[in-house]
Structure formats: C-alpha cells, structure tokens
Short mmCIF file of C-alpha atoms in Angstrom, two decimals:
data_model
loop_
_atom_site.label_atom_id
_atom_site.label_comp_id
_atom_site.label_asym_id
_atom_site.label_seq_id
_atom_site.Cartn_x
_atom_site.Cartn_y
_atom_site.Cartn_z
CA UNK D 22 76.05 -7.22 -19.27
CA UNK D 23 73.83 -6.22 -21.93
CA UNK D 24 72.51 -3.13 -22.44
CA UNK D 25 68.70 -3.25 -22.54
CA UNK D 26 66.56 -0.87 -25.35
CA UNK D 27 64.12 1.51 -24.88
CA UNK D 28 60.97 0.87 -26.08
CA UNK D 29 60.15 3.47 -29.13
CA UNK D 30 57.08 5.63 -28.71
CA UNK D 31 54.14 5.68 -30.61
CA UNK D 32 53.32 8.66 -32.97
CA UNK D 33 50.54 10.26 -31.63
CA UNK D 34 47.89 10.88 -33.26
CA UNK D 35 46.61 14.51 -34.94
CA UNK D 36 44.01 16.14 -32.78
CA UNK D 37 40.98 18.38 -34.33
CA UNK D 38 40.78 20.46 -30.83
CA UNK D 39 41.09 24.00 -31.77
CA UNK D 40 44.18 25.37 -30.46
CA UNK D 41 44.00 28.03 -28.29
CA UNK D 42 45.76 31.14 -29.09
CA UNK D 43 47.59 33.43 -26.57
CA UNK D 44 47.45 37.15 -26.52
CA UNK D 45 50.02 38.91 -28.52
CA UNK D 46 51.81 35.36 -29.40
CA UNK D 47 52.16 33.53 -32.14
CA UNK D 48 50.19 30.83 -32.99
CA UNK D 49 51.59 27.01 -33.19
CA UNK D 50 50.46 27.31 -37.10
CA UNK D 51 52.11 30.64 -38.13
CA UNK D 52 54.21 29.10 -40.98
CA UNK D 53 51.23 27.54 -42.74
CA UNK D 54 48.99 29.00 -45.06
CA UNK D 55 45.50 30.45 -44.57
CA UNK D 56 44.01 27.50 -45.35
CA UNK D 57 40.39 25.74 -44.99
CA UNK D 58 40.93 23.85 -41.90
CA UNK D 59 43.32 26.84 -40.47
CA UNK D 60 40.44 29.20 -40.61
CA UNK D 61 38.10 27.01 -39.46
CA UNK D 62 39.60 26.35 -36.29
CA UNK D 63 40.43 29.98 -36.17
CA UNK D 64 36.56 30.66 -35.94
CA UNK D 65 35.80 27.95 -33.56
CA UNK D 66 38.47 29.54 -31.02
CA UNK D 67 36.98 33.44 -31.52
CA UNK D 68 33.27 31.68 -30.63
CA UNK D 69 34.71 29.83 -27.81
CA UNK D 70 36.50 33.00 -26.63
CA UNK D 71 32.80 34.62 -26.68
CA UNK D 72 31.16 31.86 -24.79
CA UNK D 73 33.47 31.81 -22.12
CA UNK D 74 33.10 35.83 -21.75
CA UNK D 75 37.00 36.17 -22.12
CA UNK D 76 36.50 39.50 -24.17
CA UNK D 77 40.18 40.79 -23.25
CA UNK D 78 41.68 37.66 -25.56
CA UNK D 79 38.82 38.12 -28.12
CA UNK D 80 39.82 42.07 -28.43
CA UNK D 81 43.22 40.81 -29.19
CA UNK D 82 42.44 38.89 -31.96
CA UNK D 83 41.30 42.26 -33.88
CA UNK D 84 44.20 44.34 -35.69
CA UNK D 85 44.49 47.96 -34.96
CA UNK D 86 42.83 49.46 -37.31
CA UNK D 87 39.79 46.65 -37.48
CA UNK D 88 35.83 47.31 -38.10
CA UNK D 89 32.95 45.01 -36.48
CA UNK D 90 29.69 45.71 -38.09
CA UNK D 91 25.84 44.14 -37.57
CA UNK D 92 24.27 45.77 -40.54
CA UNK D 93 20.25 46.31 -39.75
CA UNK D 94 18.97 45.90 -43.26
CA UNK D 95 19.14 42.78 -45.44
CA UNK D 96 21.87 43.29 -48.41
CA UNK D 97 23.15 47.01 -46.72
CA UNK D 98 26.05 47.50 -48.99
CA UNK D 99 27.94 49.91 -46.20
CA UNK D 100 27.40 51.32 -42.44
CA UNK D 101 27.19 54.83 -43.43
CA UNK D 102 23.49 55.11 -45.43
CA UNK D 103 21.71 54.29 -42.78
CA UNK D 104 21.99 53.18 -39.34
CA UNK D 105 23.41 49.93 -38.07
CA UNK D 106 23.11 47.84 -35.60
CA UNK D 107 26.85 47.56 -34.79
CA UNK D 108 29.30 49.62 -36.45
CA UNK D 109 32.31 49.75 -34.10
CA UNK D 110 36.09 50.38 -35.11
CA UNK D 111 39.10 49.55 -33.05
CA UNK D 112 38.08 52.11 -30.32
CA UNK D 113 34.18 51.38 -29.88
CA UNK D 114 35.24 47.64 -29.30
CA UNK D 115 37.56 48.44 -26.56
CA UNK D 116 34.88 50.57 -25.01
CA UNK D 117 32.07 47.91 -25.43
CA UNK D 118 34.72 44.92 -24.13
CA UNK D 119 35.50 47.47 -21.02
CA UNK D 120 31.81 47.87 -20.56
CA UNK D 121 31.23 43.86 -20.51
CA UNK D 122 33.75 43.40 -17.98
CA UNK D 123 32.15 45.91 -15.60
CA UNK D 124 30.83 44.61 -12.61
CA UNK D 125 27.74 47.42 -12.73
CA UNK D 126 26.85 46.68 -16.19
CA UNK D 127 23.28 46.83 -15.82
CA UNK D 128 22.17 45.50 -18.63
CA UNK D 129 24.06 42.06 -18.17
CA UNK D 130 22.78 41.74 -14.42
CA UNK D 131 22.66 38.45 -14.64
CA UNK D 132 25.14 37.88 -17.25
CA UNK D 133 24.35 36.20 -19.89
CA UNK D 134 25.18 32.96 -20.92
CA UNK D 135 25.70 31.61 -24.61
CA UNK D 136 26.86 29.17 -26.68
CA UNK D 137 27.72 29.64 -30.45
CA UNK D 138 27.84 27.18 -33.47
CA UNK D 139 30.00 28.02 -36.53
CA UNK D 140 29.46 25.79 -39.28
CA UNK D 141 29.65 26.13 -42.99
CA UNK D 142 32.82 27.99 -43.35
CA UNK D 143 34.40 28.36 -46.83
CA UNK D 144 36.74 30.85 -48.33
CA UNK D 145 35.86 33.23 -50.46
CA UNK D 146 38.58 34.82 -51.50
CA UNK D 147 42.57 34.99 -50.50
CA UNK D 148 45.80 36.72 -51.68
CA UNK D 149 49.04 37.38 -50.03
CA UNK D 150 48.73 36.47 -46.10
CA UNK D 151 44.98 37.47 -45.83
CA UNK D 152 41.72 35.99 -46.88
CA UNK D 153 38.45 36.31 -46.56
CA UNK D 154 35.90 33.82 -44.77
CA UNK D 155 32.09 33.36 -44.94
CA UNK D 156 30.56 31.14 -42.27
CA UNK D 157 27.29 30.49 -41.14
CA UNK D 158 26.58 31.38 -37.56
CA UNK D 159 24.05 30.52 -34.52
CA UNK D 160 24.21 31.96 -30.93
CA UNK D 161 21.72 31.02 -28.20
CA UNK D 162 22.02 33.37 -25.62
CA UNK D 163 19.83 33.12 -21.96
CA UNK D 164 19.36 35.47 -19.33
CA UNK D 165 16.60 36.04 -16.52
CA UNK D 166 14.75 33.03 -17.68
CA UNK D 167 14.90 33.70 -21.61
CA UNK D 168 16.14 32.41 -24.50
CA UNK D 169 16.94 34.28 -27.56
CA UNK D 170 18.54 32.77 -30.86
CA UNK D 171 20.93 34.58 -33.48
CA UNK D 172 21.53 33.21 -36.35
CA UNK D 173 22.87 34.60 -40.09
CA UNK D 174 26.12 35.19 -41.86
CA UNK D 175 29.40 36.19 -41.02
CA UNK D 176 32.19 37.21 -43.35
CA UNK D 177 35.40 37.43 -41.40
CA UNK D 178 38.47 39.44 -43.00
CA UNK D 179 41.66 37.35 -42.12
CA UNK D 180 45.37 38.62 -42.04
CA UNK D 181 48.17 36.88 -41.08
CA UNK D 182 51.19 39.41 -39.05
CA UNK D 183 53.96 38.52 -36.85
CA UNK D 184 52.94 35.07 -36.85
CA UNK D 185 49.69 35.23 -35.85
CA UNK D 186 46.08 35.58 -37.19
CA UNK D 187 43.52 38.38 -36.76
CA UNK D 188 40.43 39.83 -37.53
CA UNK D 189 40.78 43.01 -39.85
CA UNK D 190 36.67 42.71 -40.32
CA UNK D 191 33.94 41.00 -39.23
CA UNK D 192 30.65 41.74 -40.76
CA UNK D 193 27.69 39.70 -39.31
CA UNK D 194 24.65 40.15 -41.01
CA UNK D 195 21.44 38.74 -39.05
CA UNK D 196 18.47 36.51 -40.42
CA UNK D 197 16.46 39.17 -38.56
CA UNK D 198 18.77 42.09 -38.68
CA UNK D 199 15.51 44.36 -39.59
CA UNK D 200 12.88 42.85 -36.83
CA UNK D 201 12.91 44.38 -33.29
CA UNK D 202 15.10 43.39 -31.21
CA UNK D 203 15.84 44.21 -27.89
CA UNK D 204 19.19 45.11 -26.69
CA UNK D 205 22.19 44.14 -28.42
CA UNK D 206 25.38 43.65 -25.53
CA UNK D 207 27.11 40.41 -26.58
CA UNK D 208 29.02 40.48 -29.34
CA UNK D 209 28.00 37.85 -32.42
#
C-alpha cells in the first residue's frame, strides 16, 4: 500500500501588528538592529501600553537610570533653568505609575480614557546598540464629558540590553507646552 504525502504548508505571510513585548523578556527581534521599522513598532507598542492604562509594562520599558521630561517652554535646552512640566527620573515615574494605579486617585475619578497616534518617526541619530528617535505625537484624552488634544514632538532615546529595547529618554515637547493647561496625570 502506498504511502500517501502530506500536503506542504503555505508560508505565511509577514504581519505589521506590533509585537507585544513582555516585562523583563526579550523581545522576538533582539538580534536585529535598531532599525526604522524596529523602532517604529517599538513606539506604537509604548502608546498602546498608555492607552490601555497598563503603566506597570510601560515602567518596564524605561532603563534604570532613565529621564521623562515635558519641557514648558518652546526650544528649553534643559530641565534645570526653569521649571518643567515633567521632569521625572527613574524614581518620580515609579511614584507617578503607583499613583495611576490607585484606586483613590482623585484626580482620575473617572479615569481617563485616550488614544494616541505616533506617526512620522525617523532616526536621528544611532551608534553602537542605541539610537535616537524623533516622532510626531497626538493624544486625545476624555474625561467627565471633555475632550482635550496633545499634540508635539517626541524624541525617544533607544538602547538595546539583554535582548530587549528600552527607553533611556523620552523628551516630549508640546505644541502648547507654554499655554495653561490644566492638570497633567497621563503620561504623553
């Protein structure tokens, strides 16, 4: 009797999902380069992190010693001349992500809900396992019947360790950084 053959399976196809990245694991692209499209889909997962409020996982993305800064004047040069509107290093962002995920936070009763567009993303400059990213940047964020829009800059310092990618800075600097604006809580 003859044996009958398998049928082969078709290649499938390459996806443009961004991949999401575990906590403390590598990610599936750790041997490539910090490339264009690697960056890019980098981005997309931190802003889809942020919408879905999962600030424990977005924490993780930042290295130890890492700096997230909302400067409050057009061109500021650095967060020390004057005040900002975020200037947090490793430490503040662990207090602001424990904050977020308090049930009594009063100032996100209700919570708010947003949704963030990266577009625009090139690199402007790279070396040796770290580069560094400029993206354009939009967040709509409502709560209690109000919509507010972000939108500006952000220039994201990359670095590549055990595997994995992570923020060593991200600098966001505002269209409106020096109009009044109410309350800050989400991150950008």
């Amino acid at each position: 009797m003859a044996k009958r053959r398998k049928p082969k399976a078709k290649p499938r196809a390459p996806t443009r999902r961004p991949v999401l990245v575990a906590r403390h694991r590598a990610t599936p692209w750790a041997s490539e380069a910090l490339d264009l499209d690697r960056c890019e889909r980098f981005l997309l997962h931190e802003a889809r992190l942020l919408d879905e409020g999962k600030f424990d996982d977005w924490l993780a993305l930042f290295t130890p010693d890492a700096w997230y800064w909302v400067p409050s004047e057009p061109d500021q040069d650095n967060p020390h001349d004057t005040v900002s509107l975020i200037y947090d290093d490793r430490r503040l962002l662990e207090t602001r992500v424990r904050r977020l995920a308090s049930p009594r936070i009063y100032s996100q009763e209700p919570r708010s809900r947003t949704s963030r567009i990266v577009s625009n993303v090139s690199i402007e400059d790279s070396g040796n396992n770290a580069c560094t990213v400029r993206s354009k940047y939009l967040m709509i964020e409502y709560r209690r019947d109000s919509q507010r829009l972000f939108a500006g800059t952000a220039f994201h310092r990359l670095v590549q360790a055990d595997g994995a990618i992570f923020i060593a800075s991200k600098r966001v600097n505002l269209v409106n950084c020096d109009a009044p604006l109410d309350g800050i809580v989400v991150p950008f």
